PDB file of C-alpha atoms in Angstrom:
ATOM      1  CA  UNK A   1    -174.835  18.977  18.918  1.00 44.00           C
ATOM      2  CA  UNK A   2    -174.491  20.103  15.316  1.00 48.00           C
ATOM      3  CA  UNK A   3    -178.222  20.831  15.210  1.00 49.00           C
ATOM      4  CA  UNK A   4    -177.901  22.981  18.323  1.00 48.00           C
ATOM      5  CA  UNK A   5    -174.941  24.776  16.725  1.00 51.00           C
ATOM      6  CA  UNK A   6    -177.086  25.510  13.682  1.00 49.00           C
ATOM      7  CA  UNK A   7    -179.715  26.989  15.997  1.00 50.00           C
ATOM      8  CA  UNK A   8    -176.984  29.055  17.670  1.00 55.00           C
ATOM      9  CA  UNK A   9    -175.834  30.422  14.324  1.00 53.00           C
ATOM     10  CA  UNK A  10    -179.392  31.322  13.312  1.00 51.00           C
ATOM     11  CA  UNK A  11    -180.337  32.664  16.789  1.00 54.00           C
ATOM     12  CA  UNK A  12    -183.114  30.091  17.162  1.00 52.00           C
ATOM     13  CA  UNK A  13    -182.741  29.876  20.920  1.00 55.00           C
ATOM     14  CA  UNK A  14    -186.088  28.164  21.592  1.00 64.00           C
ATOM     15  CA  UNK A  15    -185.278  25.380  19.124  1.00 56.00           C
ATOM     16  CA  UNK A  16    -181.817  25.026  20.661  1.00 61.00           C
ATOM     17  CA  UNK A  17    -183.390  24.553  24.102  1.00 59.00           C
ATOM     18  CA  UNK A  18    -185.809  21.936  22.764  1.00 65.00           C
ATOM     19  CA  UNK A  19    -182.968  19.992  21.167  1.00 58.00           C
ATOM     20  CA  UNK A  20    -180.953  20.209  24.382  1.00 61.00           C
ATOM     21  CA  UNK A  21    -183.935  18.958  26.423  1.00 61.00           C
ATOM     22  CA  UNK A  22    -184.400  16.038  24.039  1.00 57.00           C
ATOM     23  CA  UNK A  23    -180.701  15.181  24.233  1.00 57.00           C
ATOM     24  CA  UNK A  24    -180.840  15.407  28.011  1.00 58.00           C
ATOM     25  CA  UNK A  25    -183.827  13.047  28.186  1.00 49.00           C
ATOM     26  CA  UNK A  26    -181.860  10.601  26.055  1.00 42.00           C
ATOM     27  CA  UNK A  27    -178.828  11.121  28.334  1.00 47.00           C
ATOM     28  CA  UNK A  28    -176.945  12.419  25.307  1.00 44.00           C
ATOM     29  CA  UNK A  29    -176.463  16.034  26.362  1.00 51.00           C
ATOM     30  CA  UNK A  30    -172.844  17.118  26.178  1.00 63.00           C
ATOM     31  CA  UNK A  31    -170.804  20.185  26.964  1.00 66.00           C
ATOM     32  CA  UNK A  32    -170.589  21.166  23.284  1.00 68.00           C
ATOM     33  CA  UNK A  33    -174.371  21.118  22.882  1.00 74.00           C
ATOM     34  CA  UNK A  34    -174.927  22.975  26.122  1.00 78.00           C
ATOM     35  CA  UNK A  35    -172.363  25.646  25.205  1.00 81.00           C
ATOM     36  CA  UNK A  36    -174.037  26.101  21.819  1.00 81.00           C
ATOM     37  CA  UNK A  37    -177.436  26.421  23.504  1.00 81.00           C
ATOM     38  CA  UNK A  38    -176.086  29.076  25.886  1.00 85.00           C
ATOM     39  CA  UNK A  39    -174.722  31.003  22.905  1.00 85.00           C
ATOM     40  CA  UNK A  40    -178.042  30.640  21.094  1.00 81.00           C
ATOM     41  CA  UNK A  41    -179.720  32.272  24.104  1.00 79.00           C
ATOM     42  CA  UNK A  42    -177.404  35.282  23.881  1.00 85.00           C
ATOM     43  CA  UNK A  43    -180.305  37.723  23.726  1.00 86.00           C
ATOM     44  CA  UNK A  44    -182.050  36.056  26.678  1.00 86.00           C
ATOM     45  CA  UNK A  45    -179.538  36.364  29.490  1.00 93.00           C
ATOM     46  CA  UNK A  46    -181.731  34.757  32.165  1.00 92.00           C
ATOM     47  CA  UNK A  47    -182.174  31.586  30.093  1.00 87.00           C
ATOM     48  CA  UNK A  48    -178.468  31.509  29.201  1.00 89.00           C
ATOM     49  CA  UNK A  49    -177.430  31.799  32.854  1.00 92.00           C
ATOM     50  CA  UNK A  50    -179.956  29.179  33.934  1.00 89.00           C
ATOM     51  CA  UNK A  51    -178.393  26.774  31.433  1.00 86.00           C
ATOM     52  CA  UNK A  52    -174.898  27.634  32.609  1.00 91.00           C
ATOM     53  CA  UNK A  53    -175.773  27.040  36.258  1.00 89.00           C
ATOM     54  CA  UNK A  54    -177.633  23.811  35.473  1.00 85.00           C
ATOM     55  CA  UNK A  55    -174.657  22.183  33.746  1.00 84.00           C
ATOM     56  CA  UNK A  56    -173.025  20.709  36.897  1.00 86.00           C
ATOM     57  CA  UNK A  57    -176.395  19.360  38.076  1.00 80.00           C
ATOM     58  CA  UNK A  58    -176.622  17.218  34.939  1.00 77.00           C
ATOM     59  CA  UNK A  59    -172.948  16.196  35.054  1.00 78.00           C
ATOM     60  CA  UNK A  60    -171.823  18.451  32.228  1.00 80.00           C
ATOM     61  CA  UNK A  61    -168.584  20.256  32.993  1.00 86.00           C
ATOM     62  CA  UNK A  62    -168.509  24.005  32.670  1.00 90.00           C
ATOM     63  CA  UNK A  63    -165.660  25.293  30.551  1.00 91.00           C
ATOM     64  CA  UNK A  64    -164.265  28.702  29.687  1.00 94.00           C
ATOM     65  CA  UNK A  65    -166.418  28.722  26.559  1.00 92.00           C
ATOM     66  CA  UNK A  66    -169.505  28.107  28.722  1.00 92.00           C
ATOM     67  CA  UNK A  67    -168.748  31.166  30.824  1.00 96.00           C
ATOM     68  CA  UNK A  68    -167.778  33.221  27.780  1.00 96.00           C
ATOM     69  CA  UNK A  69    -171.199  32.517  26.292  1.00 94.00           C
ATOM     70  CA  UNK A  70    -172.848  33.480  29.592  1.00 96.00           C
ATOM     71  CA  UNK A  71    -170.818  36.697  29.782  1.00 97.00           C
ATOM     72  CA  UNK A  72    -171.831  37.468  26.197  1.00 95.00           C
ATOM     73  CA  UNK A  73    -175.482  37.026  27.145  1.00 94.00           C
ATOM     74  CA  UNK A  74    -175.021  39.372  30.106  1.00 96.00           C
ATOM     75  CA  UNK A  75    -173.452  41.913  27.749  1.00 94.00           C
ATOM     76  CA  UNK A  76    -176.435  41.654  25.400  1.00 93.00           C
ATOM     77  CA  UNK A  77    -178.799  42.074  28.345  1.00 94.00           C
ATOM     78  CA  UNK A  78    -177.000  45.111  29.724  1.00 94.00           C
ATOM     79  CA  UNK A  79    -175.939  43.223  32.866  1.00 96.00           C
ATOM     80  CA  UNK A  80    -172.302  44.304  33.223  1.00 96.00           C
ATOM     81  CA  UNK A  81    -172.123  43.431  36.936  1.00 97.00           C
ATOM     82  CA  UNK A  82    -173.328  39.891  36.267  1.00 97.00           C
ATOM     83  CA  UNK A  83    -170.753  39.586  33.491  1.00 97.00           C
ATOM     84  CA  UNK A  84    -168.006  40.474  35.979  1.00 96.00           C
ATOM     85  CA  UNK A  85    -169.346  37.979  38.524  1.00 96.00           C
ATOM     86  CA  UNK A  86    -169.248  35.219  35.923  1.00 96.00           C
ATOM     87  CA  UNK A  87    -165.652  36.074  35.065  1.00 94.00           C
ATOM     88  CA  UNK A  88    -164.798  35.887  38.778  1.00 93.00           C
ATOM     89  CA  UNK A  89    -166.666  32.589  39.136  1.00 94.00           C
ATOM     90  CA  UNK A  90    -164.407  31.075  36.495  1.00 93.00           C
ATOM     91  CA  UNK A  91    -161.305  31.443  38.639  1.00 88.00           C
ATOM     92  CA  UNK A  92    -163.101  29.734  41.524  1.00 90.00           C
ATOM     93  CA  UNK A  93    -163.539  26.734  39.233  1.00 92.00           C
ATOM     94  CA  UNK A  94    -159.887  26.786  38.136  1.00 93.00           C
ATOM     95  CA  UNK A  95    -160.839  28.037  34.676  1.00 94.00           C
ATOM     96  CA  UNK A  96    -158.582  30.645  33.129  1.00 91.00           C
ATOM     97  CA  UNK A  97    -160.196  33.700  31.594  1.00 92.00           C
ATOM     98  CA  UNK A  98    -159.332  34.062  27.909  1.00 94.00           C
ATOM     99  CA  UNK A  99    -159.183  37.012  25.527  1.00 95.00           C
ATOM    100  CA  UNK A 100    -162.797  36.263  24.701  1.00 95.00           C
ATOM    101  CA  UNK A 101    -163.699  36.358  28.404  1.00 96.00           C
ATOM    102  CA  UNK A 102    -162.052  39.729  28.914  1.00 96.00           C
ATOM    103  CA  UNK A 103    -163.355  41.106  25.627  1.00 95.00           C
ATOM    104  CA  UNK A 104    -166.945  40.238  26.471  1.00 95.00           C
ATOM    105  CA  UNK A 105    -166.615  41.590  30.023  1.00 96.00           C
ATOM    106  CA  UNK A 106    -165.013  44.811  28.755  1.00 96.00           C
ATOM    107  CA  UNK A 107    -167.798  45.211  26.173  1.00 96.00           C
ATOM    108  CA  UNK A 108    -170.411  44.679  28.880  1.00 96.00           C
ATOM    109  CA  UNK A 109    -168.770  47.391  30.997  1.00 96.00           C
ATOM    110  CA  UNK A 110    -168.536  49.697  28.013  1.00 95.00           C
ATOM    111  CA  UNK A 111    -172.246  49.283  27.265  1.00 93.00           C
ATOM    112  CA  UNK A 112    -173.005  49.950  30.922  1.00 94.00           C
ATOM    113  CA  UNK A 113    -170.986  53.167  30.900  1.00 95.00           C
ATOM    114  CA  UNK A 114    -168.415  51.657  33.265  1.00 96.00           C
ATOM    115  CA  UNK A 115    -165.264  52.827  31.520  1.00 95.00           C
ATOM    116  CA  UNK A 116    -163.177  52.773  34.725  1.00 97.00           C
ATOM    117  CA  UNK A 117    -164.003  49.103  35.250  1.00 97.00           C
ATOM    118  CA  UNK A 118    -163.252  48.392  31.581  1.00 96.00           C
ATOM    119  CA  UNK A 119    -159.835  50.052  31.958  1.00 96.00           C
ATOM    120  CA  UNK A 120    -159.153  47.991  35.094  1.00 96.00           C
ATOM    121  CA  UNK A 121    -159.947  44.839  33.109  1.00 96.00           C
ATOM    122  CA  UNK A 122    -157.530  45.933  30.380  1.00 95.00           C
ATOM    123  CA  UNK A 123    -154.816  46.389  33.020  1.00 95.00           C
ATOM    124  CA  UNK A 124    -155.639  42.952  34.419  1.00 93.00           C
ATOM    125  CA  UNK A 125    -155.319  41.463  30.937  1.00 93.00           C
ATOM    126  CA  UNK A 126    -151.940  43.114  30.522  1.00 93.00           C
ATOM    127  CA  UNK A 127    -150.728  41.860  33.908  1.00 93.00           C
ATOM    128  CA  UNK A 128    -151.858  38.343  33.025  1.00 89.00           C
ATOM    129  CA  UNK A 129    -150.149  38.617  29.601  1.00 90.00           C
ATOM    130  CA  UNK A 130    -153.413  37.928  27.818  1.00 88.00           C
ATOM    131  CA  UNK A 131    -153.239  40.943  25.470  1.00 72.00           C
TER     132      UNK A 131
END
């Protein structure tokens, strides 16, 4: 996991995936390592989302940080609608959106020129007392 985190920090997403695959083959993959790998894939939103959606299949629980990393990848990839869907998916899994969740979703909307949606998210944050 610490090796994958180092790859995340240095944006070495391909190395992070290799380490995660090796850990998975050894049945040692964990949520921390998977979350770090998703973050490492921030500039490759399709890979990040594939990892996020694969987690339950390999008995790794998705957490808010998992979705936050996925939303961040969507932001980087200019996929504001996907970022919003991920935030909605969290509530279906009984995960509470955090400031990071809203911040990443708002940034994705901002980059996509969706200022009205970003303002609606700010209102939602205020109503949920997350500000």
